[in-house]
mmCIF file of C-alpha atoms and ligand atoms in Angstrom:
data_model
loop_
_atom_site.group_PDB
_atom_site.id
_atom_site.type_symbol
_atom_site.label_atom_id
_atom_site.label_comp_id
_atom_site.label_asym_id
_atom_site.label_seq_id
_atom_site.Cartn_x
_atom_site.Cartn_y
_atom_site.Cartn_z
ATOM 1 C CA MET A 25 52.073 5.649 6.714
ATOM 2 C CA LYS A 26 55.072 7.304 7.511
ATOM 3 C CA THR A 27 55.178 11.103 7.740
ATOM 4 C CA ILE A 28 57.559 12.748 5.094
ATOM 5 C CA TYR A 29 58.687 16.318 7.340
ATOM 6 C CA LEU A 30 60.167 18.639 5.061
ATOM 7 C CA ASP A 31 58.697 21.641 7.320
ATOM 8 C CA ASN A 32 61.544 22.545 9.309
ATOM 9 C CA ASN A 33 61.348 26.633 8.777
ATOM 10 C CA ALA A 34 57.775 26.603 10.672
ATOM 11 C CA THR A 35 59.230 23.787 13.249
ATOM 12 C CA THR A 36 61.574 21.418 14.109
ATOM 13 C CA ALA A 37 62.434 17.931 16.614
ATOM 14 C CA ILE A 38 63.305 18.246 19.511
ATOM 15 C CA SER A 39 66.646 16.247 18.975
ATOM 16 C CA PRO A 40 67.115 13.134 21.243
ATOM 17 C CA ASP A 41 70.262 14.513 23.146
ATOM 18 C CA VAL A 42 67.906 17.510 23.779
ATOM 19 C CA LEU A 43 65.495 15.198 25.474
ATOM 20 C CA ASN A 44 67.926 13.664 27.567
ATOM 21 C CA GLU A 45 69.040 17.114 28.908
ATOM 22 C CA MET A 46 65.663 18.461 29.161
ATOM 23 C CA LEU A 47 64.282 15.439 31.336
ATOM 24 C CA PRO A 48 65.569 15.592 35.017
ATOM 25 C CA TYR A 49 64.081 19.324 35.236
ATOM 26 C CA LEU A 50 60.814 18.005 34.073
ATOM 27 C CA LYS A 51 60.683 15.344 36.621
ATOM 28 C CA ASP A 52 62.992 15.766 39.693
ATOM 29 C CA LEU A 53 64.579 19.338 39.732
ATOM 30 C CA TYR A 54 61.592 21.229 39.316
ATOM 31 C CA GLY A 55 62.975 24.317 41.800
ATOM 32 C CA ASN A 56 62.898 27.515 41.208
ATOM 33 C CA PRO A 57 66.133 29.263 40.509
ATOM 34 C CA SER A 58 65.795 32.163 42.243
ATOM 35 C CA SER A 59 64.683 30.825 45.946
ATOM 36 C CA GLY A 60 67.392 31.048 48.657
ATOM 37 C CA HIS A 61 67.346 27.071 49.683
ATOM 38 C CA SER A 62 69.847 25.108 47.626
ATOM 39 C CA PHE A 63 67.560 23.055 45.811
ATOM 40 C CA GLY A 64 66.580 26.184 43.819
ATOM 41 C CA ARG A 65 69.422 27.779 43.964
ATOM 42 C CA ASN A 66 71.891 25.373 42.901
ATOM 43 C CA LEU A 67 69.349 25.364 39.222
ATOM 44 C CA TYR A 68 70.146 28.978 39.070
ATOM 45 C CA TYR A 69 74.550 27.634 37.902
ATOM 46 C CA ILE A 70 72.521 25.047 35.115
ATOM 47 C CA ILE A 71 70.549 28.429 33.779
ATOM 48 C CA GLU A 72 74.279 29.987 33.476
ATOM 49 C CA GLN A 73 75.603 27.080 31.819
ATOM 50 C CA ALA A 74 73.796 26.957 28.967
ATOM 51 C CA ARG A 75 73.653 30.235 28.577
ATOM 52 C CA GLU A 76 77.745 30.093 28.360
ATOM 53 C CA LYS A 77 76.537 27.444 25.293
ATOM 54 C CA VAL A 78 74.154 29.909 23.631
ATOM 55 C CA ALA A 79 76.983 32.423 23.789
ATOM 56 C CA TYR A 80 79.222 30.079 22.333
ATOM 57 C CA LEU A 81 77.249 29.819 19.105
ATOM 58 C CA ILE A 82 76.909 33.584 18.338
ATOM 59 C CA GLY A 83 80.070 34.756 19.568
ATOM 60 C CA ALA A 84 78.846 36.273 22.139
ATOM 61 C CA GLU A 85 79.812 36.872 26.392
ATOM 62 C CA PRO A 86 77.121 35.106 28.600
ATOM 63 C CA GLU A 87 76.123 38.671 30.195
ATOM 64 C CA GLU A 88 74.488 39.402 26.992
ATOM 65 C CA ILE A 89 71.897 36.662 26.690
ATOM 66 C CA ILE A 90 69.121 37.327 27.736
ATOM 67 C CA PHE A 91 66.437 34.333 27.754
ATOM 68 C CA THR A 92 63.008 35.235 26.403
ATOM 69 C CA SER A 93 59.952 32.870 25.444
ATOM 70 C CA CYS A 94 60.477 33.015 21.333
ATOM 71 C CA GLY A 95 61.470 34.450 18.547
ATOM 72 C CA THR A 96 58.417 36.738 18.709
ATOM 73 C CA GLU A 97 59.022 37.977 21.826
ATOM 74 C CA SER A 98 63.008 38.646 20.967
ATOM 75 C CA ASP A 99 61.925 40.840 18.002
ATOM 76 C CA ASN A 100 59.115 42.825 19.830
ATOM 77 C CA THR A 101 61.604 43.160 22.694
ATOM 78 C CA ALA A 102 64.574 44.765 20.336
ATOM 79 C CA ILE A 103 62.052 47.199 18.841
ATOM 80 C CA ALA A 104 60.421 48.586 21.807
ATOM 81 C CA SER A 105 63.476 49.161 23.705
ATOM 82 C CA ALA A 106 65.105 50.813 20.869
ATOM 83 C CA ILE A 107 62.756 53.320 20.305
ATOM 84 C CA GLN A 108 62.614 53.838 24.562
ATOM 85 C CA SER A 109 66.611 54.113 24.402
ATOM 86 C CA ASP A 110 66.519 57.444 22.758
ATOM 87 C CA GLU A 111 62.571 58.652 22.871
ATOM 88 C CA ASN A 112 63.552 61.097 20.055
ATOM 89 C CA LYS A 113 64.227 59.210 17.672
ATOM 90 C CA ARG A 114 60.908 58.233 15.813
ATOM 91 C CA HIS A 115 61.723 56.478 12.439
ATOM 92 C CA ILE A 116 62.708 52.495 12.027
ATOM 93 C CA ILE A 117 63.794 50.860 8.841
ATOM 94 C CA THR A 118 62.953 46.843 8.317
ATOM 95 C CA THR A 119 62.293 45.131 4.826
ATOM 96 C CA GLN A 120 59.456 44.183 2.872
ATOM 97 C CA VAL A 121 60.085 40.593 3.429
ATOM 98 C CA GLU A 122 60.374 40.290 6.978
ATOM 99 C CA HIS A 123 58.768 38.274 9.723
ATOM 100 C CA PRO A 124 55.452 39.239 11.180
ATOM 101 C CA ALA A 125 57.091 39.476 14.389
ATOM 102 C CA ILE A 126 58.793 42.603 12.857
ATOM 103 C CA LEU A 127 55.921 43.871 10.407
ATOM 104 C CA ASN A 128 53.262 43.439 12.566
ATOM 105 C CA TYR A 129 55.095 45.299 15.662
ATOM 106 C CA VAL A 130 56.480 48.411 12.921
ATOM 107 C CA LYS A 131 52.855 48.248 11.906
ATOM 108 C CA HIS A 132 51.436 48.545 15.376
ATOM 109 C CA LEU A 133 54.305 51.394 16.111
ATOM 110 C CA GLU A 134 53.318 53.311 12.449
ATOM 111 C CA ARG A 135 49.424 53.628 14.424
ATOM 112 C CA LYS A 136 51.015 55.853 17.110
ATOM 113 C CA GLY A 137 52.298 58.144 15.364
ATOM 114 C CA TYR A 138 56.545 55.938 14.090
ATOM 115 C CA THR A 139 58.006 56.278 10.885
ATOM 116 C CA SER A 140 59.288 53.400 8.594
ATOM 117 C CA THR A 141 60.878 52.485 5.820
ATOM 118 C CA TYR A 142 60.058 48.709 4.253
ATOM 119 C CA LEU A 143 63.518 48.435 1.799
ATOM 120 C CA PRO A 144 62.564 46.203 -1.129
ATOM 121 C CA VAL A 145 64.389 43.725 -2.552
ATOM 122 C CA ASP A 146 65.224 42.532 -6.240
ATOM 123 C CA GLY A 147 63.826 39.550 -7.913
ATOM 124 C CA ALA A 148 66.392 37.109 -6.286
ATOM 125 C CA GLY A 149 65.696 38.470 -2.894
ATOM 126 C CA LYS A 150 68.485 40.756 -2.823
ATOM 127 C CA LEU A 151 68.097 43.846 -0.896
ATOM 128 C CA ASN A 152 69.802 46.611 -2.683
ATOM 129 C CA ILE A 153 72.503 47.655 0.135
ATOM 130 C CA ASP A 154 72.950 51.465 -2.110
ATOM 131 C CA ALA A 155 69.029 52.245 -1.834
ATOM 132 C CA PHE A 156 69.635 51.044 2.128
ATOM 133 C CA MET A 157 72.387 53.565 2.789
ATOM 134 C CA ASN A 158 70.197 56.196 1.540
ATOM 135 C CA THR A 159 66.648 55.426 4.603
ATOM 136 C CA LEU A 160 69.625 56.013 6.909
ATOM 137 C CA ASP A 161 68.592 59.815 8.487
ATOM 138 C CA ASP A 162 69.247 61.403 11.956
ATOM 139 C CA ASP A 163 65.534 60.291 13.900
ATOM 140 C CA THR A 164 66.661 56.735 12.702
ATOM 141 C CA ALA A 165 65.779 54.690 16.159
ATOM 142 C CA ILE A 166 66.862 50.630 14.704
ATOM 143 C CA VAL A 167 67.226 49.082 11.654
ATOM 144 C CA SER A 168 65.961 45.596 12.015
ATOM 145 C CA ILE A 169 67.151 42.859 8.736
ATOM 146 C CA MET A 170 66.699 39.826 9.447
ATOM 147 C CA VAL A 171 69.854 37.281 8.551
ATOM 148 C CA ALA A 172 68.230 34.577 6.619
ATOM 149 C CA ASN A 173 63.975 34.460 5.152
ATOM 150 C CA ASN A 174 61.779 32.571 6.165
ATOM 151 C CA GLU A 175 60.057 31.465 3.113
ATOM 152 C CA THR A 176 62.539 31.578 0.380
ATOM 153 C CA GLY A 177 66.192 31.374 2.574
ATOM 154 C CA VAL A 178 68.054 34.149 1.269
ATOM 155 C CA ILE A 179 70.341 35.693 3.344
ATOM 156 C CA PHE A 180 71.508 39.152 4.121
ATOM 157 C CA PRO A 181 74.781 40.801 3.999
ATOM 158 C CA ILE A 182 74.230 42.120 7.662
ATOM 159 C CA ALA A 183 78.217 42.515 8.452
ATOM 160 C CA GLU A 184 77.970 44.933 5.698
ATOM 161 C CA ILE A 185 74.747 46.466 6.719
ATOM 162 C CA GLY A 186 75.960 46.802 10.784
ATOM 163 C CA ALA A 187 79.135 48.653 9.552
ATOM 164 C CA MET A 188 77.068 51.270 8.228
ATOM 165 C CA CYS A 189 75.169 51.656 10.924
ATOM 166 C CA ARG A 190 77.630 51.387 13.702
ATOM 167 C CA GLU A 191 79.475 54.250 11.238
ATOM 168 C CA ARG A 192 75.842 55.848 11.617
ATOM 169 C CA GLY A 193 76.400 54.956 15.861
ATOM 170 C CA ILE A 194 72.302 53.749 14.550
ATOM 171 C CA LEU A 195 71.435 50.473 16.907
ATOM 172 C CA PHE A 196 70.903 47.404 14.404
ATOM 173 C CA HIS A 197 68.833 43.932 15.370
ATOM 174 C CA THR A 198 68.433 40.889 13.272
ATOM 175 C CA ASP A 199 66.134 37.897 13.716
ATOM 176 C CA ALA A 200 68.461 35.137 13.290
ATOM 177 C CA VAL A 201 65.695 32.847 14.343
ATOM 178 C CA GLN A 202 66.112 30.991 10.692
ATOM 179 C CA ALA A 203 69.637 31.142 10.668
ATOM 180 C CA ALA A 204 70.834 30.410 14.525
ATOM 181 C CA GLY A 205 72.804 27.439 14.165
ATOM 182 C CA LYS A 206 72.809 26.883 10.549
ATOM 183 C CA VAL A 207 75.313 28.809 8.779
ATOM 184 C CA PRO A 208 77.988 30.343 11.406
ATOM 185 C CA MET A 209 77.602 33.578 12.967
ATOM 186 C CA ASP A 210 79.578 36.028 14.850
ATOM 187 C CA VAL A 211 77.956 38.493 16.384
ATOM 188 C CA GLN A 212 81.477 41.094 16.626
ATOM 189 C CA LYS A 213 81.752 40.175 12.653
ATOM 190 C CA LEU A 214 78.266 41.191 12.349
ATOM 191 C CA GLY A 215 78.465 44.435 13.828
ATOM 192 C CA VAL A 216 74.765 43.443 15.537
ATOM 193 C CA ASP A 217 73.728 45.111 18.598
ATOM 194 C CA MET A 218 71.091 43.166 18.944
ATOM 195 C CA LEU A 219 69.382 39.685 17.505
ATOM 196 C CA SER A 220 66.982 37.249 17.746
ATOM 197 C CA ILE A 221 66.910 33.609 18.207
ATOM 198 C CA SER A 222 64.099 31.277 18.995
ATOM 199 C CA GLY A 223 64.227 27.699 20.151
ATOM 200 C CA HIS A 224 62.054 25.713 18.137
ATOM 201 C CA LYS A 225 63.675 26.291 14.653
ATOM 202 C CA LEU A 226 66.995 24.624 16.107
ATOM 203 C CA HIS A 227 65.858 21.147 17.701
ATOM 204 C CA ALA A 228 64.625 22.469 21.232
ATOM 205 C CA PRO A 229 60.979 23.222 22.310
ATOM 206 C CA LYS A 230 58.834 25.529 21.323
ATOM 207 C CA GLY A 231 58.658 28.696 23.985
ATOM 208 C CA ILE A 232 61.938 29.307 24.445
ATOM 209 C CA GLY A 233 63.966 32.430 22.576
ATOM 210 C CA VAL A 234 67.387 34.218 23.080
ATOM 211 C CA LEU A 235 67.525 38.374 22.417
ATOM 212 C CA TYR A 236 71.336 38.767 22.591
ATOM 213 C CA VAL A 237 71.817 42.327 23.486
ATOM 214 C CA ARG A 238 75.179 43.685 22.958
ATOM 215 C CA LYS A 239 77.071 45.049 26.115
ATOM 216 C CA GLY A 240 77.580 49.174 26.974
ATOM 217 C CA SER A 241 73.940 49.156 24.287
ATOM 218 C CA LYS A 242 71.193 51.360 26.454
ATOM 219 C CA TYR A 243 68.395 48.855 26.414
ATOM 220 C CA PHE A 244 64.433 48.818 28.299
ATOM 221 C CA PRO A 245 62.934 45.623 29.822
ATOM 222 C CA TYR A 246 60.075 44.298 27.368
ATOM 223 C CA PHE A 247 58.898 42.585 31.113
ATOM 224 C CA ILE A 248 59.189 44.611 34.010
ATOM 225 C CA GLY A 249 59.077 42.700 36.965
ATOM 226 C CA GLY A 250 61.587 40.292 39.562
ATOM 227 C CA HIS A 251 64.821 40.492 39.325
ATOM 228 C CA GLN A 252 65.639 37.504 36.435
ATOM 229 C CA GLU A 253 67.703 37.323 34.126
ATOM 230 C CA TYR A 254 70.082 39.993 35.203
ATOM 231 C CA GLY A 255 67.201 42.458 35.663
ATOM 232 C CA HIS A 256 66.301 42.740 31.797
ATOM 233 C CA ARG A 257 63.002 40.308 31.788
ATOM 234 C CA ALA A 258 61.695 39.025 34.311
ATOM 235 C CA GLY A 259 59.440 36.540 34.907
ATOM 236 C CA THR A 260 60.597 32.614 36.374
ATOM 237 C CA GLU A 261 62.787 31.788 34.003
ATOM 238 C CA ASN A 262 61.874 28.378 32.220
ATOM 239 C CA LEU A 263 64.924 26.788 32.767
ATOM 240 C CA THR A 264 63.742 23.141 31.399
ATOM 241 C CA SER A 265 64.012 25.056 28.554
ATOM 242 C CA ILE A 266 66.858 27.117 28.779
ATOM 243 C CA VAL A 267 68.800 23.781 29.012
ATOM 244 C CA ALA A 268 67.169 22.206 26.498
ATOM 245 C CA LEU A 269 68.336 25.353 23.961
ATOM 246 C CA GLY A 270 71.826 25.872 25.855
ATOM 247 C CA LYS A 271 72.551 21.936 24.651
ATOM 248 C CA ALA A 272 70.836 22.342 21.140
ATOM 249 C CA CYS A 273 73.121 25.319 20.530
ATOM 250 C CA GLU A 274 76.597 23.397 21.657
ATOM 251 C CA LEU A 275 74.939 20.241 18.861
ATOM 252 C CA ALA A 276 74.208 22.461 16.413
ATOM 253 C CA LEU A 277 77.790 24.470 17.167
ATOM 254 C CA GLU A 278 79.437 20.666 16.320
ATOM 255 C CA ASN A 279 77.506 20.089 13.716
ATOM 256 C CA ILE A 280 77.035 23.179 11.654
ATOM 257 C CA ALA A 281 80.282 22.447 8.383
ATOM 258 C CA TYR A 282 78.929 18.522 8.415
ATOM 259 C CA GLU A 283 75.079 19.647 7.665
ATOM 260 C CA HIS A 284 75.692 22.410 5.600
ATOM 261 C CA THR A 285 77.267 20.383 3.715
ATOM 262 C CA SER A 286 74.578 17.424 3.688
ATOM 263 C CA ILE A 287 71.527 18.997 4.519
ATOM 264 C CA ALA A 288 72.217 21.476 1.163
ATOM 265 C CA GLY A 289 73.472 18.037 -0.790
ATOM 266 C CA LEU A 290 69.628 16.854 0.122
ATOM 267 C CA ARG A 291 68.268 20.404 -1.457
ATOM 268 C CA ASP A 292 70.292 19.847 -4.821
ATOM 269 C CA LEU A 293 69.398 17.077 -5.270
ATOM 270 C CA LEU A 294 65.164 17.521 -4.978
ATOM 271 C CA GLU A 295 65.014 21.286 -7.106
ATOM 272 C CA LEU A 296 67.803 19.210 -9.978
ATOM 273 C CA ASN A 297 65.248 16.164 -10.106
ATOM 274 C CA LEU A 298 62.094 18.483 -10.154
ATOM 275 C CA LYS A 299 63.255 20.299 -12.130
ATOM 276 C CA ASN A 300 63.965 17.932 -14.876
ATOM 277 C CA LYS A 301 60.593 16.367 -14.319
ATOM 278 C CA CYS A 302 58.437 19.138 -13.975
ATOM 279 C CA SER A 303 57.835 21.728 -16.748
ATOM 280 C CA ASP A 304 57.047 25.493 -16.089
ATOM 281 C CA ILE A 305 58.733 25.908 -12.082
ATOM 282 C CA PHE A 306 61.314 27.914 -10.638
ATOM 283 C CA ILE A 307 63.111 28.279 -7.681
ATOM 284 C CA ASN A 308 62.685 31.306 -5.830
ATOM 285 C CA GLY A 309 65.638 32.823 -4.458
ATOM 286 C CA TYR A 310 68.103 30.533 -6.343
ATOM 287 C CA ASP A 311 70.532 32.925 -7.906
ATOM 288 C CA SER A 312 71.028 34.439 -4.050
ATOM 289 C CA GLU A 313 73.437 32.628 -1.294
ATOM 290 C CA ARG A 314 70.831 30.912 0.648
ATOM 291 C CA LEU A 315 70.571 28.759 3.495
ATOM 292 C CA SER A 316 71.112 24.806 2.874
ATOM 293 C CA ASN A 317 68.212 24.077 4.101
ATOM 294 C CA THR A 318 65.270 25.750 1.994
ATOM 295 C CA SER A 319 63.819 25.374 -1.236
ATOM 296 C CA ASN A 320 61.049 27.481 -2.313
ATOM 297 C CA ILE A 321 59.588 26.083 -5.015
ATOM 298 C CA SER A 322 56.525 27.991 -7.671
ATOM 299 C CA PHE A 323 55.235 25.464 -9.673
ATOM 300 C CA SER A 324 52.810 27.129 -12.356
ATOM 301 C CA HIS A 325 49.394 26.862 -13.217
ATOM 302 C CA VAL A 326 49.129 25.340 -9.404
ATOM 303 C CA ASP A 327 47.086 25.369 -6.345
ATOM 304 C CA SER A 328 49.439 25.734 -3.332
ATOM 305 C CA GLU A 329 46.454 24.755 -1.200
ATOM 306 C CA ALA A 330 45.731 21.595 -3.132
ATOM 307 C CA LEU A 331 49.357 20.274 -4.298
ATOM 308 C CA LEU A 332 49.574 20.539 -0.674
ATOM 309 C CA HIS A 333 47.099 19.155 0.632
ATOM 310 C CA ARG A 334 48.143 16.219 -1.916
ATOM 311 C CA LEU A 335 51.013 15.677 -0.513
ATOM 312 C CA ASP A 336 49.385 15.559 3.294
ATOM 313 C CA THR A 337 47.619 12.555 2.156
ATOM 314 C CA TYR A 338 50.780 10.409 0.911
ATOM 315 C CA GLY A 339 51.981 11.661 4.593
ATOM 316 C CA ILE A 340 54.569 14.415 3.382
ATOM 317 C CA CYS A 341 54.511 18.271 4.900
ATOM 318 C CA ALA A 342 55.717 21.653 3.067
ATOM 319 C CA SER A 343 54.424 24.402 3.481
ATOM 320 C CA ALA A 344 53.057 27.797 1.533
ATOM 321 C CA GLY A 345 54.824 30.260 3.248
ATOM 322 C CA SER A 346 55.310 30.837 6.056
ATOM 323 C CA ALA A 347 53.373 29.022 8.862
ATOM 324 C CA CYS A 348 51.152 31.739 10.518
ATOM 325 C CA SER A 349 50.306 32.853 7.243
ATOM 326 C CA SER A 350 49.706 29.572 5.708
ATOM 327 C CA GLY A 351 46.346 28.927 6.486
ATOM 328 C CA SER A 352 44.999 32.765 4.637
ATOM 329 C CA SER A 353 44.097 32.851 1.232
ATOM 330 C CA GLU A 354 46.574 35.765 1.734
ATOM 331 C CA PRO A 355 49.525 35.106 -0.515
ATOM 332 C CA SER A 356 53.372 35.466 -0.103
ATOM 333 C CA HIS A 357 54.435 39.336 1.246
ATOM 334 C CA VAL A 358 57.730 38.189 0.709
ATOM 335 C CA LEU A 359 57.749 36.741 -3.105
ATOM 336 C CA ARG A 360 55.435 39.639 -3.865
ATOM 337 C CA ALA A 361 57.883 41.948 -2.781
ATOM 338 C CA MET A 362 60.533 39.517 -4.935
ATOM 339 C CA GLY A 363 58.167 40.416 -8.442
ATOM 340 C CA VAL A 364 56.863 36.817 -8.936
ATOM 341 C CA PRO A 365 54.310 36.578 -10.829
ATOM 342 C CA ASP A 366 50.647 36.299 -9.200
ATOM 343 C CA ASP A 367 49.663 32.608 -10.730
ATOM 344 C CA ALA A 368 53.445 31.764 -9.516
ATOM 345 C CA ILE A 369 52.945 32.590 -6.295
ATOM 346 C CA HIS A 370 49.133 30.848 -5.825
ATOM 347 C CA GLY A 371 51.876 27.635 -6.912
ATOM 348 C CA SER A 372 54.158 27.907 -4.622
ATOM 349 C CA ILE A 373 55.385 25.926 -1.609
ATOM 350 C CA ARG A 374 58.618 25.572 1.042
ATOM 351 C CA PHE A 375 60.361 23.066 1.482
ATOM 352 C CA SER A 376 62.913 23.269 4.298
ATOM 353 C CA LEU A 377 64.778 19.895 5.140
ATOM 354 C CA SER A 378 66.531 19.046 8.721
ATOM 355 C CA ARG A 379 69.584 17.232 9.279
ATOM 356 C CA TYR A 380 67.052 14.316 10.415
ATOM 357 C CA THR A 381 65.936 14.241 6.484
ATOM 358 C CA THR A 382 66.964 11.320 4.685
ATOM 359 C CA VAL A 383 67.740 10.615 1.011
ATOM 360 C CA GLU A 384 65.367 7.889 0.902
ATOM 361 C CA GLU A 385 62.200 10.915 2.195
ATOM 362 C CA VAL A 386 63.455 13.362 -0.448
ATOM 363 C CA ASN A 387 63.854 10.521 -2.844
ATOM 364 C CA THR A 388 59.768 10.190 -2.289
ATOM 365 C CA VAL A 389 59.083 13.181 -2.576
ATOM 366 C CA ILE A 390 60.726 13.526 -6.233
ATOM 367 C CA GLU A 391 58.768 10.173 -7.055
ATOM 368 C CA ILE A 392 55.261 11.702 -5.799
ATOM 369 C CA LEU A 393 55.593 15.610 -6.992
ATOM 370 C CA PRO A 394 55.464 15.259 -10.340
ATOM 371 C CA GLY A 395 52.690 13.041 -11.263
ATOM 372 C CA ILE A 396 50.248 15.510 -8.432
ATOM 373 C CA ILE A 397 52.095 18.789 -10.313
ATOM 374 C CA ASN A 398 50.899 16.543 -13.772
ATOM 375 C CA LYS A 399 47.243 15.927 -12.103
ATOM 376 C CA LEU A 400 46.618 19.172 -10.759
ATOM 377 C CA ARG A 401 47.474 20.603 -13.822
ATOM 378 C CA ALA A 402 45.482 18.858 -16.164
ATOM 379 C CA GLY A 403 42.551 19.361 -13.610
ATOM 380 C CA SER A 404 41.803 15.792 -12.617
ATOM 381 C CA LEU A 405 42.440 17.026 -9.685
ATOM 382 C CA VAL A 406 40.766 20.473 -8.983
ATOM 383 C CA GLY A 407 37.836 20.208 -6.066
ATOM 384 C CA SER A 408 40.591 18.203 -4.400
ATOM 385 C CA VAL A 409 41.123 20.617 -1.488
ATOM 386 C CA GLN A 410 37.713 20.189 -0.029
ATOM 387 C CA SER A 411 37.918 16.505 -0.242
HETATM 388 N N1 PLP B 25 61.243 35.746 12.490
HETATM 389 C C1 PLP B 25 61.263 34.369 11.881
HETATM 390 C C2 PLP B 25 62.240 34.323 10.601
HETATM 391 C C3 PLP B 25 60.758 33.397 11.914
HETATM 392 O O1 PLP B 25 60.422 32.411 11.000
HETATM 393 C C4 PLP B 25 59.897 33.377 12.812
HETATM 394 C C5 PLP B 25 58.773 31.957 13.385
HETATM 395 O O2 PLP B 25 58.480 31.034 12.407
HETATM 396 C C6 PLP B 25 59.692 33.741 14.026
HETATM 397 C C7 PLP B 25 60.810 35.450 13.705
HETATM 398 C C8 PLP B 25 58.978 34.071 14.565
HETATM 399 O O3 PLP B 25 60.237 32.700 16.225
HETATM 400 P P1 PLP B 25 58.732 32.150 17.194
HETATM 401 O O4 PLP B 25 57.947 31.443 17.112
HETATM 402 O O5 PLP B 25 59.431 31.668 18.316
HETATM 403 O O6 PLP B 25 57.995 33.088 18.538
#
């Protein structure tokens, strides 16, 4: 059975071109870029080339790019750096719908006495900008708001928020883990001080991330040790993955416009047909600007775990909420914040497409899924999760 992989917000396949670029560094070119000898030292320049490619994707300067181990590290580092920059500021502003990499870190800081504001969203997943303005105060150490939501794909008005933070002289971080490489991004236009990227969401391997830090911003490293990354992040560089991420960013930039349109076409095909063939379904975030690859659909009177299990038997991979929270029985905090009714939350699944998704794969889902929904609603597949 062929796998139909529609869970690309969880992780993506490594692009063949990216893999080819990695291979020499997994085999022969294994030196340490910090070594004094040329076998190692020459690799330093390879890292700098990758840094330039990443910077180019987001309109940054290469020296503003810090390689990290993942999106979570980048997110944690941004907030940790901000609260150390000015120890008198103890208020953190974020949203109710951020990834746990932000939410759980902020909760951890609350236990240490920091205060926080979690901005709400409306039923379409949109932020209320006026409400946001009112939360900014002199005690605010950092605002952290994602570019695009991992569960619904809803895109936030980052440039508008960035301008407000700038006006008040407040540090602004954005989690661009789901958006980087999918939507054009320019850190100057966005007005962000820090921005997080994760390699495995854009066809590079797992275990590599980036934190962009604007030149001149106060910055405190999270990892303390050697002098790597200009002293901004200690630890021997993950050279192979850095090379991979550089290539992945180059490819993303080359294809961004075409992929946006082609992937949106497939998503629309999926949504339109499912709406026509299934009753009582609702597309979360439909009325908002969304990532072209993400479709979060609520099927009323259906258990999402049972639905995912049935899809899995056909080789179709999708997910309920984010990969980090699926497997737990907690309902999605994102859909809850949007006010999606309980029954619909429990029947919600996310399809996330990629440049490798084909029209045949989407058509297969359109063919199979309505039958499963009917059977689940009729109760004839109840208990199938355990089977
Ligand atoms: N932020 C968002 C929006 C994400 O979707 C994810 C992963 O799903 C992360 C952060 C964490 O990234 P990583 O898996 O690289 O730690």
